[in-house]
Amino acid sequence: MPDIKKYAAINTKIKYLEGQLLTDEDYEVLLNKDRVEDIMFFLKGKQVYGELLKDIDEQNHDLAEFELLLLKNIVRHYEQLLFYFSGIYKKLIKAFLIRFEVSDLKLLIKTAIKGEDVQSVSHSLITFTKHTTVDFNKLLQSKSLEDLIENMSQTPYYNILKPFLEESTDRQLFYMEMTLDQYYFRKLTGIISRLEVEDKRVLRKFIGTYIDLYNIQWIYRAKKLFNITPEEIYNYSLPGGYRFNEDAIKELSYLNSYNELIDKILGSKYSFLVDNNETREIYMERRSKRFLYFLLLNYKKKEQFNIMEIMIYLHLLEYEMRDIISIIESHKYGYTMEHSKQFLIRKV
Amino acid sequence: MSVERMNMLNLVAPIQYIDEIVKEMVLFGKLHIVNAMVEIDESNFMIAVDEENIEEIAEMSMIHSYKDQQSFKTFKYHLDSLMTFFNIPEEVKPDYLSGHYSFKKTMDAVNDIFHEADALQKKMDAKKQELTQLDNIQNCLKMMKDVNIDLSTLNGMAYFNYEIGILSKEGREKIRKNYENIPAIVLHIGNDQKDEVYLIISLKEFKLETDRILRSLNFRRLEAPKNCAGKPFEIETIFYEQSEILRAEIAEMEKYKEELREKYYSDVEKAYSQNEMEEAKTVIKSNIACTDNFFYLSGWVPEKEKSLLDKRLSVFDDEVILVFKNTKDVYNYIIPPTKLSNHRIISPFEPLIKMYGIPSYGEIDPTLFLSLTYMFLFGAMFGDVGQGIVIFLMGLVATKKMTNSVYGQIFMRLGVSSTIFGFLYGSIFGFEHILPALFLRPMENINTMLYSSIIVGAVFLFISFSIGIINAVKNKDIKEGIFGRNGVCGFVFFMGLLMILAEMTISLKTIPMNFLIPVMASCILLIVIREPLTHLLINKRPLYEEPPANYYTESVFEGLETIINILSNTISFIRVGAFALNHVGLFMAFHTMAELANNKAAGILIYIIGNIIVIGLEGLIVFIQGLRLEYYEMFSKYFVGEGIEYRPVALKCS
């Protein structure tokens, strides 16, 4: 039986918030704007964005700052919705926030490996707020990569990142990023397994699909671009896939050639990732996001009164932020409208 | 027992005195600073135009806000580190602040001490790290105690490497599934609490690959005893001795640290006090305006402290121009802060008022009325000698334990009130037949209880209306004060309503109905048309501040609501009687249960639990219901709460 009572308050809130998402018409308007200033001005006219962007001066703007505000907006929504939950469900929402924290850590690590001062990215951190468990103030004092990792000693990231200090510099970033991703998914799947039956079912399916897409992209890149042993490919892939279980992943990891891999993927539900030879790599990320986007729209019709409603909203919101950023980036590079559309997660 | 009178202070002095004068202001501790630039822009900053002030006035045209160039960031960091390193409590001592002193010298001294302490700290950290390393090896040896191999064999392998470490559950799983492809021997050698420890042996030739694979499995390497010979369980003692030596060295350093603390204690303490002073000064300085030669400062000072300030600044003689202005002169531009000053019997209730709003400067301080009525209402609803004393004692404990808690003080007072009413009702710990009732027993006089609570409510509302009208007169607010629903019109209507009620219930003839009803009706009418009426009277145009249609839709409904509201406000007080009955009723349930128990011990236990529940649960409800009557029924009649709190710049504990 659907648990109407449990989700009554939060779903009412979600319904209201969903009403404030941009519509297809809004996207048409945004894509037709000639200047970034006009885009900002248009967004400011929308209730939610008006509040969010009130400190942005569209005549004298800083694009990076604008994009960061949009990303922070996603985190802010997670944080606001935290108040509607308790116990393991609160932990679940917090686990989703780890993704943003991890992305900040990646940025810091990247900067440190490049030998630059980590202070220089202090204004690009998304989770630099009171909710994070990481003391970013301390991390920003770091003078080197060793220092940075040492400053994480009070966090769970310390033990998992420290071994990679011994790795050669050209591979450090790559390994650390993979390990951080692994950490995030391990946390998330760990919490999902403790949810109630109905929520566990639907989230395992959704996150499982997410993991499938992640694993396929990872194995694809590992085989094509990096010289990585099959053992490592297998070890860095994530458990808990929906269509590709661990044995299937192991099989993919030990395939001898890149072509065999493409054939395997083409034979699966995820053939859309690789079926176009020319645009395979440039759109792979976007294709996987668009797949999830349509999956969510599909869920929206049938998954009600469970955890999925809030998940759907939070992801749609995130895709909206990412699409606005894409549109603005396209402007920066002077793409035509048709070209810009190609980079959107949603189909316009 | 009121809002304290404030005076606006404007001060002009030559810029070279800025530090000394600002320091005096901080020590004075009674100045509520106002941004001087804002003051000057509003033309509030007034100095008599005469010859001796001419220079200052001339310079006012080139005025800008004061900017302090100094930054104490490093010093602050050093000071904070020293305070934690030496474990010195954060306490401001006035002795360090008297007379002239050079803060620069203090800063230099602190920086020197910091370097000395920091060097020691680093040395200690290095030793401690060495110790951890040794501990780690010992730990590793402990886990290897079942490995019956001489370590020299392991360490002396020519073609093989070995590692000892912990594998996560997920890592173990992955290895098991993929064992045929791993170029290493993986041996389980023991466990440490929840972790499983493994020995990995691999070809040196494949070191890079093996390392990478191990890392990809989140293998947590333990510090292996690489330069040792002998069997693990045999050589443990060697490491133990080594770590003992290190521990002794660290203890020696701790002793030295203690000596340093002794030596520098007062220096650091002094620096802390002076730094606090410097920070308070910065708060004032950031609100100062200045020119090349003079600075301008403004703020609010309680009237009775004026002479004290005069005395403090007398050393500067004629160099300082000090002007005090009455609030009347500046009231239109700038709102004076509100400082409540009440007798200590009622002052604990101030936080209850601040929870709602800070009284405006011109308003009557509601503390007295609130505290008396609140104590009365609480006692009337929760009258019990025993339970009242318990609440009093709880308040007493809370006051002793938590110095900052205001609730302790409030509970003590409510407890006393409850006890007094307990005697009136003749109730002790819920027993109704031990004490004689000095007034009446609620359960035996239900109607009297309910009627009298409405009468009490009517009296309270009468006073509330009166205070509200006095406030309106003080603020010359004709619209709300005379024609408003909480003003004279509402008041007259309220009185009329009471008279009608009196006639209907106890046939008390006062004013004939055919006179009373038209008067009440016209009161409502006046409330409805109060905006145009006021504007007509004070000759202000336009008559309506919004379209008349909008205004009347709103105000007609407001008029109707007034009728309902005043009635319900009065009846609302019936809850006072109801809760007094409820209090008895709830305990009767426990009484019955205790008798049913048929066992003396169980009966006593039920009485005790009953009392705890009644105090905890009902006490809380009555606390909230009383507050509700205060906030909703009474405050709405007379209290606006739009003031600013008086916050003087002062040192924390001087």
Coordinates of N, CA and C in Angstrom, one line a residue, chain A residues 32-198:
Chain A
N32 N 16.7 31.3 -27.7 CA 16.6 32.4 -28.7 C 17.2 33.7 -28.3
K33 N 17.6 33.8 -27.1 CA 18.3 35.0 -26.6 C 19.6 35.2 -27.3
D34 N 19.9 36.4 -27.6 CA 21.2 36.7 -28.3 C 22.4 36.9 -27.3
R35 N 22.0 37.4 -26.2 CA 23.1 37.8 -25.3 C 22.9 37.1 -23.9
V36 N 24.0 36.8 -23.3 CA 24.0 36.2 -21.9 C 23.2 37.2 -21.0
E37 N 23.4 38.5 -21.1 CA 22.7 39.4 -20.3 C 21.2 39.2 -20.4
D38 N 20.7 39.0 -21.6 CA 19.2 38.8 -21.8 C 18.8 37.5 -21.1
I39 N 19.6 36.5 -21.1 CA 19.3 35.2 -20.5 C 19.1 35.5 -19.0
M40 N 20.1 36.2 -18.4 CA 20.0 36.5 -17.0 C 18.8 37.3 -16.6
F41 N 18.5 38.3 -17.5 CA 17.4 39.2 -17.2 C 16.1 38.4 -17.3
F42 N 16.0 37.5 -18.3 CA 14.8 36.6 -18.4 C 14.6 35.8 -17.1
L43 N 15.7 35.2 -16.7 CA 15.6 34.3 -15.5 C 15.3 35.1 -14.3
K44 N 15.8 36.3 -14.2 CA 15.5 37.1 -13.0 C 14.0 37.4 -12.9
G45 N 13.3 37.4 -14.1 CA 11.9 37.6 -14.1 C 11.1 36.4 -13.5
K46 N 11.7 35.3 -13.4 CA 11.1 34.1 -12.8 C 11.2 34.2 -11.3
Q47 N 10.1 33.8 -10.6 CA 10.1 33.9 -9.2 C 11.3 33.3 -8.5
V48 N 11.6 32.0 -8.7 CA 12.6 31.4 -8.0 C 14.0 32.0 -8.3
Y49 N 14.2 32.3 -9.6 CA 15.5 32.8 -10.0 C 15.7 34.2 -9.6
G50 N 14.6 34.9 -9.5 CA 14.7 36.3 -9.1 C 15.4 36.4 -7.7
E51 N 14.9 35.5 -6.8 CA 15.5 35.5 -5.4 C 16.9 35.1 -5.5
L52 N 17.2 34.0 -6.3 CA 18.5 33.4 -6.3 C 19.5 34.3 -6.9
L53 N 19.1 35.1 -7.9 CA 20.1 35.9 -8.7 C 20.1 37.3 -8.3
K54 N 19.4 37.7 -7.2 CA 19.2 39.1 -6.9 C 20.5 39.9 -6.8
D55 N 21.6 39.2 -6.4 CA 22.9 39.9 -6.3 C 23.7 40.0 -7.6
I56 N 23.2 39.3 -8.6 CA 23.9 39.3 -9.9 C 23.5 40.6 -10.7
D57 N 24.5 41.3 -11.1 CA 24.3 42.4 -12.0 C 24.5 42.0 -13.4
E58 N 23.3 41.9 -14.2 CA 23.5 41.3 -15.5 C 24.3 42.1 -16.4
Q59 N 24.5 43.4 -16.1 CA 25.3 44.2 -17.0 C 26.8 44.0 -16.8
N60 N 27.1 43.6 -15.6 CA 28.5 43.5 -15.2 C 28.7 42.2 -14.5
H61 N 28.5 41.1 -15.2 CA 28.4 39.8 -14.5 C 29.7 39.0 -14.6
D62 N 29.8 38.0 -13.8 CA 30.9 37.1 -13.8 C 30.3 35.7 -14.0
L63 N 30.6 35.2 -15.2 CA 29.9 33.9 -15.6 C 30.1 32.8 -14.6
A64 N 31.4 32.7 -14.1 CA 31.7 31.6 -13.2 C 30.9 31.7 -11.9
E65 N 30.7 33.0 -11.5 CA 30.0 33.2 -10.2 C 28.5 32.8 -10.4
F66 N 28.0 33.1 -11.6 CA 26.6 32.8 -12.0 C 26.4 31.3 -12.0
E67 N 27.3 30.6 -12.6 CA 27.2 29.1 -12.7 C 27.3 28.5 -11.3
L68 N 28.2 29.0 -10.5 CA 28.3 28.5 -9.2 C 27.1 28.7 -8.4
L69 N 26.4 29.8 -8.5 CA 25.1 30.1 -7.8 C 24.1 29.0 -8.2
L70 N 24.1 28.7 -9.5 CA 23.1 27.7 -9.9 C 23.4 26.3 -9.3
L71 N 24.7 26.0 -9.2 CA 25.1 24.7 -8.6 C 24.8 24.7 -7.1
K72 N 25.1 25.8 -6.5 CA 24.8 25.9 -5.1 C 23.3 25.8 -4.8
N73 N 22.5 26.3 -5.8 CA 21.1 26.2 -5.6 C 20.6 24.7 -5.5
I74 N 21.3 23.8 -6.2 CA 20.9 22.4 -6.1 C 21.2 22.0 -4.6
V75 N 22.4 22.3 -4.2 CA 22.7 21.8 -2.8 C 21.8 22.4 -1.8
R76 N 21.4 23.7 -2.0 CA 20.5 24.4 -1.1 C 19.2 23.6 -1.0
H77 N 18.7 23.1 -2.2 CA 17.4 22.4 -2.2 C 17.5 21.1 -1.4
Y78 N 18.6 20.4 -1.6 CA 18.8 19.2 -0.8 C 18.8 19.5 0.7
E79 N 19.5 20.6 1.1 CA 19.6 21.0 2.5 C 18.2 21.4 3.0
Q80 N 17.4 22.1 2.2 CA 16.1 22.5 2.7 C 15.2 21.3 2.9
L81 N 15.3 20.3 2.0 CA 14.4 19.2 2.1 C 14.8 18.2 3.2
L82 N 16.0 18.4 3.7 CA 16.5 17.6 4.8 C 15.6 17.7 6.0
F83 N 15.0 18.9 6.2 CA 14.1 19.1 7.3 C 12.9 18.2 7.3
Y84 N 12.5 17.7 6.2 CA 11.3 16.9 6.1 C 11.6 15.4 6.5
F85 N 12.8 15.1 6.7 CA 13.2 13.7 7.0 C 13.8 13.5 8.3
S86 N 13.8 12.2 8.7 CA 14.6 11.9 9.9 C 15.2 10.5 9.7
G87 N 16.0 10.1 10.6 CA 16.6 8.8 10.6 C 17.3 8.5 9.4
I88 N 17.1 7.3 8.8 CA 17.9 6.8 7.7 C 17.6 7.6 6.4
Y89 N 16.4 8.2 6.4 CA 16.0 9.0 5.2 C 16.8 10.3 5.2
K90 N 17.0 10.8 6.3 CA 17.9 12.0 6.4 C 19.3 11.7 5.9
K91 N 19.7 10.5 6.4 CA 21.1 10.1 5.9 C 21.1 9.9 4.4
L92 N 20.0 9.4 3.9 CA 20.0 9.2 2.4 C 20.2 10.6 1.7
I93 N 19.4 11.6 2.1 CA 19.5 12.9 1.5 C 20.9 13.4 1.6
K94 N 21.5 13.2 2.8 CA 22.8 13.7 3.1 C 23.8 12.9 2.2
A95 N 23.6 11.6 1.9 CA 24.5 10.9 1.1 C 24.5 11.4 -0.3
F96 N 23.4 11.9 -0.8 CA 23.3 12.5 -2.1 C 24.2 13.7 -2.2
L97 N 24.3 14.4 -1.0 CA 25.1 15.6 -1.0 C 26.6 15.3 -1.1
I98 N 27.0 14.1 -0.7 CA 28.4 13.7 -0.8 C 28.9 13.9 -2.2
R99 N 28.1 13.7 -3.2 CA 28.5 13.9 -4.6 C 29.1 15.3 -4.8
F100 N 28.4 16.3 -4.2 CA 28.9 17.7 -4.4 C 30.2 17.9 -3.6
E101 N 30.2 17.3 -2.4 CA 31.4 17.5 -1.6 C 32.6 16.8 -2.3
V102 N 32.4 15.6 -2.9 CA 33.4 14.9 -3.6 C 33.8 15.7 -4.8
S103 N 32.9 16.4 -5.5 CA 33.3 17.2 -6.6 C 34.2 18.4 -6.2
D104 N 33.9 18.9 -5.1 CA 34.8 20.0 -4.6 C 36.2 19.5 -4.3
L105 N 36.2 18.3 -3.6 CA 37.5 17.7 -3.3 C 38.3 17.4 -4.6
K106 N 37.6 16.9 -5.6 CA 38.3 16.7 -6.9 C 38.9 18.0 -7.4
L107 N 38.2 19.0 -7.3 CA 38.7 20.3 -7.8 C 40.0 20.7 -7.0
L108 N 39.9 20.6 -5.7 CA 41.1 20.9 -4.9 C 42.3 20.0 -5.2
I109 N 42.0 18.7 -5.4 CA 43.1 17.8 -5.7 C 43.7 18.1 -7.0
K110 N 42.8 18.4 -8.0 CA 43.3 18.8 -9.3 C 44.2 20.0 -9.3
T111 N 43.8 21.0 -8.5 CA 44.6 22.2 -8.4 C 45.9 21.9 -7.8
A112 N 45.9 21.1 -6.7 CA 47.1 20.9 -6.0 C 48.1 20.1 -6.9
I113 N 47.5 19.1 -7.6 CA 48.4 18.3 -8.5 C 49.1 19.2 -9.5
K114 N 48.3 20.1 -10.0 CA 48.9 21.0 -11.0 C 49.9 21.9 -10.4
G115 N 50.0 21.9 -9.1 CA 51.1 22.7 -8.5 C 50.6 24.2 -8.2
E116 N 49.3 24.4 -8.4 CA 48.8 25.8 -8.1 C 48.3 25.9 -6.7
D117 N 48.1 27.1 -6.3 CA 47.7 27.4 -4.9 C 46.2 27.0 -4.8
V118 N 45.8 26.2 -3.9 CA 44.4 25.8 -3.8 C 43.5 26.9 -3.4
Q119 N 44.1 28.0 -2.8 CA 43.3 29.2 -2.5 C 42.6 29.7 -3.8
S120 N 43.2 29.5 -4.9 CA 42.7 30.1 -6.2 C 41.4 29.6 -6.5
V121 N 41.0 28.4 -6.0 CA 39.7 27.9 -6.4 C 38.6 28.0 -5.2
S122 N 39.0 28.8 -4.2 CA 38.1 28.9 -3.0 C 36.8 29.4 -3.4
H123 N 36.7 30.2 -4.5 CA 35.4 30.8 -4.9 C 34.6 29.8 -5.8
S124 N 35.2 28.7 -6.1 CA 34.4 27.8 -7.0 C 33.9 26.6 -6.3
L125 N 34.0 26.5 -4.9 CA 33.5 25.4 -4.2 C 32.0 25.4 -4.0
I126 N 31.4 24.3 -4.2 CA 29.9 24.3 -4.2 C 29.4 24.1 -2.7
T127 N 30.1 23.2 -2.0 CA 29.6 22.8 -0.7 C 30.2 23.6 0.5
F128 N 30.8 24.7 0.2 CA 31.5 25.5 1.2 C 30.5 26.1 2.1
T129 N 29.7 25.3 2.8 CA 28.6 25.9 3.6 C 28.7 25.1 5.0
K130 N 27.7 25.4 5.8 CA 27.8 24.9 7.1 C 27.4 23.4 7.2
H131 N 26.8 22.9 6.1 CA 26.3 21.5 6.2 C 27.4 20.5 5.9
T132 N 28.5 20.9 5.3 CA 29.5 19.9 4.9 C 30.3 19.4 6.2
T133 N 30.7 18.2 6.1 CA 31.5 17.6 7.2 C 33.0 17.9 7.1
V134 N 33.3 18.4 5.9 CA 34.7 18.7 5.6 C 35.1 20.1 6.0
D135 N 36.2 20.3 6.6 CA 36.6 21.7 7.0 C 37.3 22.3 5.8
F136 N 36.6 22.9 4.9 CA 37.2 23.5 3.8 C 38.2 24.6 4.1
N137 N 37.9 25.3 5.2 CA 38.8 26.4 5.6 C 40.2 25.9 5.8
K138 N 40.3 24.7 6.4 CA 41.5 24.1 6.7 C 42.2 23.6 5.4
L139 N 41.4 22.9 4.6 CA 41.9 22.4 3.3 C 42.5 23.5 2.5
L140 N 41.9 24.7 2.5 CA 42.4 25.8 1.7 C 43.7 26.3 2.1
Q141 N 44.1 26.0 3.3 CA 45.4 26.4 3.8 C 46.6 25.5 3.2
S142 N 46.2 24.4 2.6 CA 47.2 23.5 2.2 C 48.2 24.0 1.1
K143 N 49.4 23.6 1.3 CA 50.5 24.1 0.4 C 50.8 23.2 -0.7
S144 N 50.5 21.9 -0.5 CA 50.8 20.9 -1.5 C 49.8 19.8 -1.4
L145 N 49.9 18.8 -2.4 CA 49.0 17.7 -2.4 C 49.1 16.9 -1.1
E146 N 50.3 16.6 -0.6 CA 50.5 15.9 0.6 C 49.8 16.6 1.8
D147 N 50.1 17.9 1.8 CA 49.5 18.8 2.8 C 47.9 18.7 2.8
L148 N 47.4 18.7 1.6 CA 45.9 18.7 1.4 C 45.4 17.4 2.0
I149 N 46.0 16.3 1.6 CA 45.5 15.0 2.1 C 45.7 14.9 3.6
E150 N 46.8 15.4 4.1 CA 47.1 15.4 5.5 C 46.0 16.2 6.3
N151 N 45.6 17.3 5.7 CA 44.5 18.1 6.3 C 43.2 17.5 6.3
M152 N 43.0 16.4 5.5 CA 41.8 15.7 5.5 C 41.7 14.6 6.6
S153 N 42.8 14.6 7.5 CA 42.9 13.4 8.4 C 41.7 13.2 9.3
Q154 N 40.9 14.2 9.5 CA 39.7 14.0 10.4 C 38.5 13.5 9.6
T155 N 38.7 13.3 8.3 CA 37.5 12.9 7.5 C 37.7 11.5 7.0
P156 N 36.6 10.9 6.5 CA 36.7 9.5 5.9 C 37.5 9.5 4.7
Y157 N 37.8 10.6 4.1 CA 38.6 10.6 2.8 C 40.0 10.3 3.0
Y158 N 40.5 10.6 4.2 CA 42.0 10.4 4.4 C 42.5 9.0 4.1
N159 N 41.8 8.0 4.7 CA 42.3 6.7 4.5 C 42.3 6.2 3.1
I160 N 41.2 6.7 2.4 CA 41.1 6.1 1.0 C 42.0 6.9 0.0
L161 N 42.4 8.1 0.3 CA 43.2 8.9 -0.6 C 44.7 8.7 -0.4
K162 N 45.0 8.5 0.9 CA 46.4 8.6 1.2 C 47.3 7.6 0.4
P163 N 46.9 6.4 0.2 CA 47.7 5.4 -0.6 C 48.2 6.0 -1.9
F164 N 47.4 6.9 -2.5 CA 47.7 7.3 -3.9 C 48.8 8.4 -3.9
L165 N 49.2 8.8 -2.8 CA 50.3 9.8 -2.8 C 51.6 9.1 -3.3
E166 N 51.6 7.8 -3.3 CA 52.8 7.0 -3.8 C 52.7 6.9 -5.3
E167 N 51.5 7.1 -5.9 CA 51.3 6.9 -7.3 C 52.1 8.0 -8.1
S168 N 52.4 7.6 -9.4 CA 53.1 8.6 -10.2 C 52.1 9.8 -10.5
T169 N 52.7 11.0 -10.6 CA 51.9 12.2 -10.7 C 50.9 12.2 -11.8
D170 N 51.3 11.7 -13.0 CA 50.3 11.8 -14.1 C 49.1 10.9 -13.9
R171 N 49.1 10.0 -13.0 CA 48.0 9.1 -12.8 C 47.2 9.4 -11.5
Q172 N 47.8 10.2 -10.6 CA 47.3 10.5 -9.3 C 45.8 11.0 -9.3
L173 N 45.6 12.0 -10.2 CA 44.3 12.6 -10.2 C 43.2 11.6 -10.6
F174 N 43.6 10.9 -11.7 CA 42.6 9.9 -12.2 C 42.2 8.9 -11.1
Y175 N 43.2 8.3 -10.4 CA 42.9 7.3 -9.4 C 42.1 7.9 -8.2
M176 N 42.5 9.1 -7.8 CA 41.8 9.7 -6.7 C 40.4 10.0 -7.0
E177 N 40.2 10.5 -8.3 CA 38.8 10.7 -8.7 C 38.0 9.5 -8.6
M178 N 38.5 8.4 -9.2 CA 37.8 7.1 -9.2 C 37.5 6.7 -7.8
T179 N 38.5 6.8 -6.9 CA 38.3 6.4 -5.5 C 37.2 7.2 -4.8
L180 N 37.2 8.5 -5.1 CA 36.1 9.3 -4.5 C 34.8 8.9 -5.0
D181 N 34.6 8.7 -6.3 CA 33.4 8.3 -6.8 C 32.9 7.0 -6.2
Q182 N 33.9 6.1 -6.0 CA 33.6 4.8 -5.4 C 33.0 5.0 -4.0
Y183 N 33.7 5.9 -3.3 CA 33.3 6.2 -1.9 C 31.8 6.7 -1.9
Y184 N 31.5 7.6 -2.8 CA 30.2 8.1 -2.8 C 29.1 7.0 -3.1
F185 N 29.4 6.2 -4.1 CA 28.4 5.2 -4.4 C 28.3 4.1 -3.3
R186 N 29.4 3.8 -2.7 CA 29.4 2.8 -1.6 C 28.5 3.3 -0.5
K187 N 28.7 4.6 -0.1 CA 27.9 5.2 0.9 C 26.4 5.1 0.6
L188 N 26.1 5.6 -0.7 CA 24.8 5.7 -1.1 C 24.1 4.3 -1.2
T189 N 24.8 3.3 -1.8 CA 24.1 2.0 -1.9 C 24.0 1.4 -0.5
G190 N 25.0 1.7 0.4 CA 24.9 1.1 1.7 C 23.6 1.6 2.4
I191 N 23.3 2.9 2.3 CA 22.1 3.5 2.9 C 20.8 3.0 2.2
I192 N 20.9 2.8 0.9 CA 19.7 2.4 0.2 C 19.3 1.0 0.7
S193 N 20.3 0.1 1.0 CA 19.9 -1.2 1.4 C 19.2 -1.2 2.8
R194 N 19.2 -0.1 3.5 CA 18.6 0.0 4.8 C 17.2 0.6 4.7
L195 N 16.8 1.0 3.6 CA 15.5 1.7 3.4 C 14.3 0.7 3.5
E196 N 13.1 1.2 3.5 CA 11.9 0.4 3.5 C 11.8 -0.3 2.1
V197 N 11.1 -1.5 2.1 CA 11.1 -2.3 1.0 C 10.8 -1.6 -0.3
E198 N 9.7 -0.8 -0.3 CA 9.2 -0.2 -1.6 C 10.2 0.8 -2.1

